[in-house]
Tab-separated table of N, CA, C and O in Angstrom:
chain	number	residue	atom	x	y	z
A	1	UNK	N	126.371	-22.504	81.516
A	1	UNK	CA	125.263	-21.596	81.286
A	1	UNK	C	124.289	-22.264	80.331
A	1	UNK	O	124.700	-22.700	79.256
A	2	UNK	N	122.937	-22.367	80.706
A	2	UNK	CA	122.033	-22.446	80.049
A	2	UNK	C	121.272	-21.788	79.151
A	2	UNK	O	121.306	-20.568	79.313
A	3	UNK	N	120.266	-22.349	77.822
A	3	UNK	CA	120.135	-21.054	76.799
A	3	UNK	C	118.718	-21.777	76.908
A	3	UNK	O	118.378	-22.925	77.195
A	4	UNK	N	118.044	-20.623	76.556
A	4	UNK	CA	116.421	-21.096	76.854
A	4	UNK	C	116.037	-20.936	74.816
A	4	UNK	O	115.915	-19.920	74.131
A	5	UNK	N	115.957	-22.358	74.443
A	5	UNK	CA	115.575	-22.507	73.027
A	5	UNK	C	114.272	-21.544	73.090
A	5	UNK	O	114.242	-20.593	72.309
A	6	UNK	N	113.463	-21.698	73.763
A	6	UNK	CA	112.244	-20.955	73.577
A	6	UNK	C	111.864	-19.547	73.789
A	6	UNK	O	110.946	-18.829	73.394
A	7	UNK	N	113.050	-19.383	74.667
A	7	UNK	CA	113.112	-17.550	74.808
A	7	UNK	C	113.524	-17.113	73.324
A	7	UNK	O	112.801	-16.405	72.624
A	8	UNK	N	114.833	-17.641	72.901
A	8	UNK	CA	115.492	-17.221	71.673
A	8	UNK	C	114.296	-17.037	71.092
A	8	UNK	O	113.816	-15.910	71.212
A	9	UNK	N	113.579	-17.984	70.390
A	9	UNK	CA	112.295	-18.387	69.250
A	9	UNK	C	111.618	-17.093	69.400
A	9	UNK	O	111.584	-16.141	68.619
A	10	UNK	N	110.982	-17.277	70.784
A	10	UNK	CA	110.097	-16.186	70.786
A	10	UNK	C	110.533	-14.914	70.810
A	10	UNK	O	109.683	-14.030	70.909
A	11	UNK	N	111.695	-14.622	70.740
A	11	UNK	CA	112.685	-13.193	70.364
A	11	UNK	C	112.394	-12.930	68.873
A	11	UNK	O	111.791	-12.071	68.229
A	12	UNK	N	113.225	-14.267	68.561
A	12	UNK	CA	113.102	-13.810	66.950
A	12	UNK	C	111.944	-13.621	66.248
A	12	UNK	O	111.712	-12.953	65.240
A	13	UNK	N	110.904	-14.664	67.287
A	13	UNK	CA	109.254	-14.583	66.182
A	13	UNK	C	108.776	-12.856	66.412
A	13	UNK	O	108.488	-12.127	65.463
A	14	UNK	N	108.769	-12.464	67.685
A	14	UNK	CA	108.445	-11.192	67.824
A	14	UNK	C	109.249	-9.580	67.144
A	14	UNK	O	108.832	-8.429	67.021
A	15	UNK	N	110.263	-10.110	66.901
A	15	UNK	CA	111.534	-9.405	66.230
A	15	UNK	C	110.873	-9.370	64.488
A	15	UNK	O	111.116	-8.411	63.755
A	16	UNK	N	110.273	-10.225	64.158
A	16	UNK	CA	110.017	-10.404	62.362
A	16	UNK	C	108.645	-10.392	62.249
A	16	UNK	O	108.113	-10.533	61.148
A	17	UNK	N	107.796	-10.190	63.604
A	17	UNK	CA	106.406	-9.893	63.442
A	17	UNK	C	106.826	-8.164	63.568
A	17	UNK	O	106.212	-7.454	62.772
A	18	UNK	N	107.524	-7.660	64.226
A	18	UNK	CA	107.775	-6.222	64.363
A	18	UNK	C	107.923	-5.452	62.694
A	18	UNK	O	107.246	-4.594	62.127
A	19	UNK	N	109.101	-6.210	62.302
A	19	UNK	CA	109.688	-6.269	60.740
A	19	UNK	C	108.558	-5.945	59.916
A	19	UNK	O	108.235	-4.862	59.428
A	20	UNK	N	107.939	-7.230	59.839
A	20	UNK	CA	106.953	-7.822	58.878
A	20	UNK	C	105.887	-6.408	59.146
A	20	UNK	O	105.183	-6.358	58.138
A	21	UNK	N	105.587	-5.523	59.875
A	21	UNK	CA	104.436	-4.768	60.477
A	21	UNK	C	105.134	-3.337	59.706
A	21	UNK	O	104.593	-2.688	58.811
A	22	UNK	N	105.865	-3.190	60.047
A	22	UNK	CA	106.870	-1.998	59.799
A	22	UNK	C	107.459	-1.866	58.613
A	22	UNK	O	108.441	-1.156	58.395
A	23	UNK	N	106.710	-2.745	57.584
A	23	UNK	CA	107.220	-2.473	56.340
A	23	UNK	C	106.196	-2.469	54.892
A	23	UNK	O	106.383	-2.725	53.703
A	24	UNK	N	105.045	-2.035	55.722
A	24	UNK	CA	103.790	-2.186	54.583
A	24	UNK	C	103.993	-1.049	53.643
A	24	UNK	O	104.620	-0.066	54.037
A	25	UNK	N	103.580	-1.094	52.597
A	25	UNK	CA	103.615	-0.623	51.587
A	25	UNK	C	102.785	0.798	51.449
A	25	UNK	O	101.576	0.638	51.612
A	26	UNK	N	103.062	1.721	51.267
A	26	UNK	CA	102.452	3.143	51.542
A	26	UNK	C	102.042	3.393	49.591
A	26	UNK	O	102.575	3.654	48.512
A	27	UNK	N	100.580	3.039	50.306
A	27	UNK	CA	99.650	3.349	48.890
A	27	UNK	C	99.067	4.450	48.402
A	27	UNK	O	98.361	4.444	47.393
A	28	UNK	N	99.337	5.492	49.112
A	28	UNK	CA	98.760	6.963	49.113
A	28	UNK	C	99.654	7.761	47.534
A	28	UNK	O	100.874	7.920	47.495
A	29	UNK	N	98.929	8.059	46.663
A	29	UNK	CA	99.507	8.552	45.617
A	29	UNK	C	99.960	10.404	45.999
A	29	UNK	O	99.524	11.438	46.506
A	30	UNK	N	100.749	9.999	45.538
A	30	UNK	CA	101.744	11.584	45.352
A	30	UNK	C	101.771	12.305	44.384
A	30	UNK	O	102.332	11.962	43.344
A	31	UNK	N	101.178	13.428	44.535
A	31	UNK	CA	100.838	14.413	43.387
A	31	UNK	C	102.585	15.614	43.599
A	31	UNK	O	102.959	16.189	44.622
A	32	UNK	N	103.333	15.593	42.055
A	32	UNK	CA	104.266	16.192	42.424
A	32	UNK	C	103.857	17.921	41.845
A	32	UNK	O	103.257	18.462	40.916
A	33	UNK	N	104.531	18.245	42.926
A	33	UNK	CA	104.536	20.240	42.604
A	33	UNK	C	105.271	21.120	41.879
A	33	UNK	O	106.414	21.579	41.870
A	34	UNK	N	103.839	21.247	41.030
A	34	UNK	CA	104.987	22.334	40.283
A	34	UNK	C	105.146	24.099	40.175
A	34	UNK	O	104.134	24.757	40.413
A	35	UNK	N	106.452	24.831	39.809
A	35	UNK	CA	106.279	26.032	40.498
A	35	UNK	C	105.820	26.952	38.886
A	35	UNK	O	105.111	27.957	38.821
A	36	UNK	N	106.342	26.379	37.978
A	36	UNK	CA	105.794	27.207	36.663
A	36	UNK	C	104.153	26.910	36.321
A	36	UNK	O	103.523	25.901	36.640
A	37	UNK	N	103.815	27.709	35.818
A	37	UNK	CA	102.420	28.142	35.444
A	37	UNK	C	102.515	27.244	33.531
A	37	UNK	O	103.348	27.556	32.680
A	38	UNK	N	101.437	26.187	33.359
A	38	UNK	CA	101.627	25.690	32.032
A	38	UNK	C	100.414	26.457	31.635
A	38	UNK	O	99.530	26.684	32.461
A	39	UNK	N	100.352	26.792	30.621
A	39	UNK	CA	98.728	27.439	29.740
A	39	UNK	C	98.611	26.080	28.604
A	39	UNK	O	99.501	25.319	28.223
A	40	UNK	N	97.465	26.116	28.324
A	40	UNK	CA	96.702	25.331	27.198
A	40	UNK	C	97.585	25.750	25.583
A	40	UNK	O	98.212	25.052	24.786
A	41	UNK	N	97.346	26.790	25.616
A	41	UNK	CA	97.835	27.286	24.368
A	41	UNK	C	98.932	27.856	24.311
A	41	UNK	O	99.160	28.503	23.289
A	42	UNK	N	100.012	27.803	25.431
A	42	UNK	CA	101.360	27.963	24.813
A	42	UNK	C	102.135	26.662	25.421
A	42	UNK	O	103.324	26.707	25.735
A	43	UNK	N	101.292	25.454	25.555
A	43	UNK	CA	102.218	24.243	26.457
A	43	UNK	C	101.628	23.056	26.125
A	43	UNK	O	102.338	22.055	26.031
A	44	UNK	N	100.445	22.995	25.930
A	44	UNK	CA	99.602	22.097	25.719
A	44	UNK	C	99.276	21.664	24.151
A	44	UNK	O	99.575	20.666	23.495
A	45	UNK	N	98.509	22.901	23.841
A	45	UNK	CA	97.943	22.637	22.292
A	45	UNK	C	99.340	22.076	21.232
A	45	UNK	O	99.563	21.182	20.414
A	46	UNK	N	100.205	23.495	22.001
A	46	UNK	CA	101.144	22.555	20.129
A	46	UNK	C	101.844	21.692	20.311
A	46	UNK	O	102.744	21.404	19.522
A	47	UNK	N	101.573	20.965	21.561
A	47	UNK	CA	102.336	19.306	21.355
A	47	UNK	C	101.602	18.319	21.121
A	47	UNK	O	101.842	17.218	20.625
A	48	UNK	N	100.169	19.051	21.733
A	48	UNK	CA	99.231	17.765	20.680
A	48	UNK	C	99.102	17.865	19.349
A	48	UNK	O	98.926	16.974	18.518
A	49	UNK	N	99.231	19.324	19.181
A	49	UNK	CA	98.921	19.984	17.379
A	49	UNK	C	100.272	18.732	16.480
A	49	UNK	O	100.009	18.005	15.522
A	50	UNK	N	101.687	18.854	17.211
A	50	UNK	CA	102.215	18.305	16.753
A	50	UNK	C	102.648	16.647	16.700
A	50	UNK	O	103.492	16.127	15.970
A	51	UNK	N	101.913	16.102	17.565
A	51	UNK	CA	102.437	14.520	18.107
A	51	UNK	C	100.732	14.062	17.654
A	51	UNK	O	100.363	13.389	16.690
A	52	UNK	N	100.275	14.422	18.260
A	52	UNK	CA	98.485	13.916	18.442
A	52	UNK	C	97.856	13.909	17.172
A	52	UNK	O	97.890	12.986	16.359
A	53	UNK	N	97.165	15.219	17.033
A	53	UNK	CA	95.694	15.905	16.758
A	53	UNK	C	96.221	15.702	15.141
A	53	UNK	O	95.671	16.374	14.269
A	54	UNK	N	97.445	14.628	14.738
A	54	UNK	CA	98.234	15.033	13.047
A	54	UNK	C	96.888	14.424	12.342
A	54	UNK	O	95.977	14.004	13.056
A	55	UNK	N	96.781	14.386	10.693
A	55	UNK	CA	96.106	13.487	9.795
A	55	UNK	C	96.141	12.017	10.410
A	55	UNK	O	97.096	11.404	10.885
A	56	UNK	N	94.787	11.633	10.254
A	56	UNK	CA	94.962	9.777	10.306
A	56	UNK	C	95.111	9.754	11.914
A	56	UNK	O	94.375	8.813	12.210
A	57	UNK	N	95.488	10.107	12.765
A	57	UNK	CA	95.695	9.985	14.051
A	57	UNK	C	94.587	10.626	15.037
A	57	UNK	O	93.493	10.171	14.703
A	58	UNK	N	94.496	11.284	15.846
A	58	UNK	CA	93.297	11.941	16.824
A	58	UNK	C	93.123	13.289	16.288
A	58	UNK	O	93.322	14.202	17.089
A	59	UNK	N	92.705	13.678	14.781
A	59	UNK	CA	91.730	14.714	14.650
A	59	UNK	C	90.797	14.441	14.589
A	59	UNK	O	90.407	13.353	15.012
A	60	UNK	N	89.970	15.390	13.984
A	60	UNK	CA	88.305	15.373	13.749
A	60	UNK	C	87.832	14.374	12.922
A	60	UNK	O	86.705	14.001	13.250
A	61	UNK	N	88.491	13.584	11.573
A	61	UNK	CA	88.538	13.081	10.797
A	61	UNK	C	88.433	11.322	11.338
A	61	UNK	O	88.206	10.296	10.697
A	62	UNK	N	88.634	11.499	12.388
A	62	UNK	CA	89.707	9.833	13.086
A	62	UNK	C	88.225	9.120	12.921
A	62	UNK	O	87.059	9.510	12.865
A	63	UNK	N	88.793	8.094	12.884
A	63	UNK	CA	87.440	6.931	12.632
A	63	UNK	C	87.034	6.104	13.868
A	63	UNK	O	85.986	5.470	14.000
A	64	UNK	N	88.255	6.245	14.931
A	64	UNK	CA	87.633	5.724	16.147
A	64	UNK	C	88.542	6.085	17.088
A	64	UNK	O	89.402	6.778	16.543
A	65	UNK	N	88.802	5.906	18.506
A	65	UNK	CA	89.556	6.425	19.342
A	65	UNK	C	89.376	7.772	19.748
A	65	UNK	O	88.151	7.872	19.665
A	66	UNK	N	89.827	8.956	20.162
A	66	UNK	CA	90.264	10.000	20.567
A	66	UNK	C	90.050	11.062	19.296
A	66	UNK	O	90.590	10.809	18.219
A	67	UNK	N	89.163	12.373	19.484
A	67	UNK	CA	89.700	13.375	18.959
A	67	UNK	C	90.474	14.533	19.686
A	67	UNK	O	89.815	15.258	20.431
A	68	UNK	N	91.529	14.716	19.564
A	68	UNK	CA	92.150	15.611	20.163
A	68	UNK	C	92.167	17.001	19.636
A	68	UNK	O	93.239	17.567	19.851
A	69	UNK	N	91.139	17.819	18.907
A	69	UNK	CA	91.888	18.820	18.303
A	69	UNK	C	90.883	19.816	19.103
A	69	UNK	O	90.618	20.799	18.411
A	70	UNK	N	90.506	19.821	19.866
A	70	UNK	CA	89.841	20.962	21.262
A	70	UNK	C	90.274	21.018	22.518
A	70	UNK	O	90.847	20.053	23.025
A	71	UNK	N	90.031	22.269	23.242
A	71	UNK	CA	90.756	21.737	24.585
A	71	UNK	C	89.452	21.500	24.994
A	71	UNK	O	89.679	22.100	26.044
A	72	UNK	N	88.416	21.205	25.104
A	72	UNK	CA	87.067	20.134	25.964
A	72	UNK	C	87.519	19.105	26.054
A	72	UNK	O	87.548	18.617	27.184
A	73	UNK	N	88.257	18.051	24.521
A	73	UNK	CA	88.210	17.103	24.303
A	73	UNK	C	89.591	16.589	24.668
A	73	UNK	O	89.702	15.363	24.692
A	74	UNK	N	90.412	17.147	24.889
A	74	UNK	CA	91.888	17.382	25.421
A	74	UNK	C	91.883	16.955	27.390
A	74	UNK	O	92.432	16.148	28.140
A	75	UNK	N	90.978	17.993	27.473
A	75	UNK	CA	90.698	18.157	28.853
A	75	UNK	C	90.103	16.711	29.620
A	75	UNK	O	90.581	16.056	30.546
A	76	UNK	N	88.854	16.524	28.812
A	76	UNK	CA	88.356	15.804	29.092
A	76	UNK	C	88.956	14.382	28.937
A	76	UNK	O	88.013	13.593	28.981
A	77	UNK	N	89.908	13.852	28.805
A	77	UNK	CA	90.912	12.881	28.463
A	77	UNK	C	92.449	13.016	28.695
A	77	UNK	O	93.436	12.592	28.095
A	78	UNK	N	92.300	13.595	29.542
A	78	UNK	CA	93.867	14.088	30.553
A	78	UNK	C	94.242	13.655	30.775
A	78	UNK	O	95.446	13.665	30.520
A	79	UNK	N	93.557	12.558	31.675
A	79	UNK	CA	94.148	11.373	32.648
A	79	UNK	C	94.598	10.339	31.650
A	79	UNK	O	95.481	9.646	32.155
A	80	UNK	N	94.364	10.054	30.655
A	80	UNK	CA	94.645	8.888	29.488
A	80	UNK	C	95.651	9.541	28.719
A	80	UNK	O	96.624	9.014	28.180
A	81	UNK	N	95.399	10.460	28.721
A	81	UNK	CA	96.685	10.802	27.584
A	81	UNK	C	97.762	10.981	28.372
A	81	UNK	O	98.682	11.152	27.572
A	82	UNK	N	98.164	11.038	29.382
A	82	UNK	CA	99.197	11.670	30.039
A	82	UNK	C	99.881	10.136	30.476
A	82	UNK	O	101.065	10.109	30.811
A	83	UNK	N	99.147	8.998	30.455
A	83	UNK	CA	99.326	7.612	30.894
A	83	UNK	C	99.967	7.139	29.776
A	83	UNK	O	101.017	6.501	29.857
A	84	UNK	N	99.288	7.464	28.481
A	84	UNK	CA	99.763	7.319	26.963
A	84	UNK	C	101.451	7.927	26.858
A	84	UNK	O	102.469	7.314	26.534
A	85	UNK	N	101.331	8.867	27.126
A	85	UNK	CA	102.321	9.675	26.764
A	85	UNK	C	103.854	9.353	27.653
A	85	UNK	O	105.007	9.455	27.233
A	86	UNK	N	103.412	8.982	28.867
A	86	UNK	CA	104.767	8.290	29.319
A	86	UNK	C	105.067	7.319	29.778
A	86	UNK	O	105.861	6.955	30.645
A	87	UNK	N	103.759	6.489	28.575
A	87	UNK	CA	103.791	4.712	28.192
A	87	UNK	C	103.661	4.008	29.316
A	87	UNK	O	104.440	3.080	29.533
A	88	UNK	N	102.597	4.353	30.264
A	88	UNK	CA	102.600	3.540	31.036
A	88	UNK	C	101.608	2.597	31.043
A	88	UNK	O	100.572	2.939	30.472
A	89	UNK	N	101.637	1.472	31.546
A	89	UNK	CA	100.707	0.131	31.414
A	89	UNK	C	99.272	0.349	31.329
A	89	UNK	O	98.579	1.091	32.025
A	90	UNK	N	98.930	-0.414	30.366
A	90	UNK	CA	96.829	-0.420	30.194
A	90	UNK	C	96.599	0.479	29.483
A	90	UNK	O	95.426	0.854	29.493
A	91	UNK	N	97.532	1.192	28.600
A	91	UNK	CA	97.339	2.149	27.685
A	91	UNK	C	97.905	1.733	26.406
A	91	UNK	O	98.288	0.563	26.422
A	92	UNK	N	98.086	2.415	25.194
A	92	UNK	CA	98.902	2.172	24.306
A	92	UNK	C	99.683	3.522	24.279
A	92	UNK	O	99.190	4.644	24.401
A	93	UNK	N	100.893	3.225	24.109
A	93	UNK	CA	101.962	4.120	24.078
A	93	UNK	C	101.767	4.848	22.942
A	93	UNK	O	101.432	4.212	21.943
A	94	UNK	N	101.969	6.713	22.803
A	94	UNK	CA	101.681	7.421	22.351
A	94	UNK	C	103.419	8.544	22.553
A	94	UNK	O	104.173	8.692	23.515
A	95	UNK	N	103.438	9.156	21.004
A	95	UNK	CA	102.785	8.617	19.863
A	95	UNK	C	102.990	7.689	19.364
A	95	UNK	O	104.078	7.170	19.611
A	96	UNK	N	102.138	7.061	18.493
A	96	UNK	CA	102.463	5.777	17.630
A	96	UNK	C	102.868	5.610	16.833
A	96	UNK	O	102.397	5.960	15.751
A	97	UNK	N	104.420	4.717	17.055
A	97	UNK	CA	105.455	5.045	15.342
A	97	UNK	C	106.149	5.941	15.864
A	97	UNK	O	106.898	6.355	14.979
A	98	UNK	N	106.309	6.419	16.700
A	98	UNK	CA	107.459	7.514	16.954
A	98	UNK	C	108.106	7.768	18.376
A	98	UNK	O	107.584	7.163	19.313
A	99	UNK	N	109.097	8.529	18.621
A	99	UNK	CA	109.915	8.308	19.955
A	99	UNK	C	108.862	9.068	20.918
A	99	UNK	O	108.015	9.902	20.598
A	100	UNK	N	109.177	8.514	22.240
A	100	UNK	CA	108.342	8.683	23.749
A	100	UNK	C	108.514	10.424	23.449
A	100	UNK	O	109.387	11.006	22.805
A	101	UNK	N	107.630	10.831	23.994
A	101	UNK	CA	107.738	12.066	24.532
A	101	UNK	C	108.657	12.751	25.389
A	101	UNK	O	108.730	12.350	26.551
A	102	UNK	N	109.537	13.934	24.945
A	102	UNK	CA	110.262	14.291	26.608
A	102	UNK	C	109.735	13.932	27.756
A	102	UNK	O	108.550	13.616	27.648
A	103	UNK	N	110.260	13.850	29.028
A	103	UNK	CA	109.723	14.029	29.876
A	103	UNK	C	109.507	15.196	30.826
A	103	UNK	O	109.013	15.233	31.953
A	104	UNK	N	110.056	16.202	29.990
A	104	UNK	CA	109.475	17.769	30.236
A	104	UNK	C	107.788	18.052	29.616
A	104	UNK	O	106.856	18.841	29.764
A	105	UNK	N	108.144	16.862	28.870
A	105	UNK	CA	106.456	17.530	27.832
A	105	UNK	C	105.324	16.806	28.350
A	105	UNK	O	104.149	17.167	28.294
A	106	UNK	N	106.020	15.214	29.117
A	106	UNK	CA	104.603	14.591	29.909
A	106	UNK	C	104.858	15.616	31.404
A	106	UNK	O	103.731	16.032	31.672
A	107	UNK	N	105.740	16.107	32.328
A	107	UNK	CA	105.856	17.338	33.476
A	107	UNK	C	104.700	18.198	32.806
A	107	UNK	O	103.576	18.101	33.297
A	108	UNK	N	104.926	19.118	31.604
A	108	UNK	CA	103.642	19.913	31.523
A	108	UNK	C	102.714	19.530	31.865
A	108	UNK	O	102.093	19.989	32.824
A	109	UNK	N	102.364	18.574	31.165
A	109	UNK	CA	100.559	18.157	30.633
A	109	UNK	C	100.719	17.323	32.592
A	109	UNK	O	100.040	17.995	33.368
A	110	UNK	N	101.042	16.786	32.909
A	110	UNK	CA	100.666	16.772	34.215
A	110	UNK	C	100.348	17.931	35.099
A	110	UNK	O	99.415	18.021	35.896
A	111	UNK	N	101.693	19.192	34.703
A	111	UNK	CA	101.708	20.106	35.857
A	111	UNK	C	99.419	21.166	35.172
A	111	UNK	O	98.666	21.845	35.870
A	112	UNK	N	99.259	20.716	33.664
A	112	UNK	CA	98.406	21.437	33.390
A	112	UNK	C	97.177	20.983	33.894
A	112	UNK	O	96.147	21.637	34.060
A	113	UNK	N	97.382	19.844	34.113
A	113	UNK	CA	96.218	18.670	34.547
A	113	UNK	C	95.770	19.036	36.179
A	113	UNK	O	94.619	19.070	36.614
A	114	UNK	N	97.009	19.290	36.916
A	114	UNK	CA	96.551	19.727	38.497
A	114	UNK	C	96.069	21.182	38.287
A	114	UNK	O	95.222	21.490	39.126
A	115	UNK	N	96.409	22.303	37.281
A	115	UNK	CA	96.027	23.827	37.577
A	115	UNK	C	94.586	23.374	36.755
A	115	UNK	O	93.513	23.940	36.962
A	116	UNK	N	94.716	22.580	36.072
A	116	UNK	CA	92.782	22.858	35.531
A	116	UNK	C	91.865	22.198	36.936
A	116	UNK	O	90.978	22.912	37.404
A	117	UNK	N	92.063	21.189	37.392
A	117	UNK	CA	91.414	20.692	38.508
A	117	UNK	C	91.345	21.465	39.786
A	117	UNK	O	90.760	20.994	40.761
């Protein structure tokens, strides 16, 4: 019995062009759902009141960076703080000097970030 080198080849080339096609990378971002209701002022404010908005850090007082002690200014910087907060890259990890945030407390401020939008 004879084996056709070139049938094989072209099996396998078409077999790993199939592969190679069937395995691209799905870039579509995923917004996850949440079923509790977060408010500003019983979920939001006093974890910035307490991690954030302290002396020397993002109050009114701060000499550069972020003031955090409004929800305009809260709001308006959602997307950064929430990147901050569960240290992810191109940000600086927040807070500074102190342990990561739960990750119930970056879930809020995300789940608060989709009900304000």
């Amino acid at each position: 019995m004879k084996t056709r080198p070139a049938s094989i080849l072209l099996g396998v080339f078409i077999l790993l062009i199939v592969t190679i096609i069937s395995c691209k990378k799905d870039t579509a971002t995923t917004k996850v759902s949440y079923s509790a209701t977060v408010t500003y002022s019983a979920n939001i404010q006093p974890v910035i009141s307490q991690n954030c908005s302290t002396s020397g850090c993002h109050d009114a007082s701060s000499a550069g960076g972020y003031n955090l002690t409004s929800h305009s200014s809260i709001s308006n910087n959602a997307t950064i703080i929430l990147k901050a907060i569960r240290h992810e890259s191109g940000v600086n990890a927040m807070p500074q000097g102190a342990s990561k945030l739960a990750v119930s407390k970056a879930d809020d401020f995300d789940c608060w970030i989709q009900q304000e939008n």
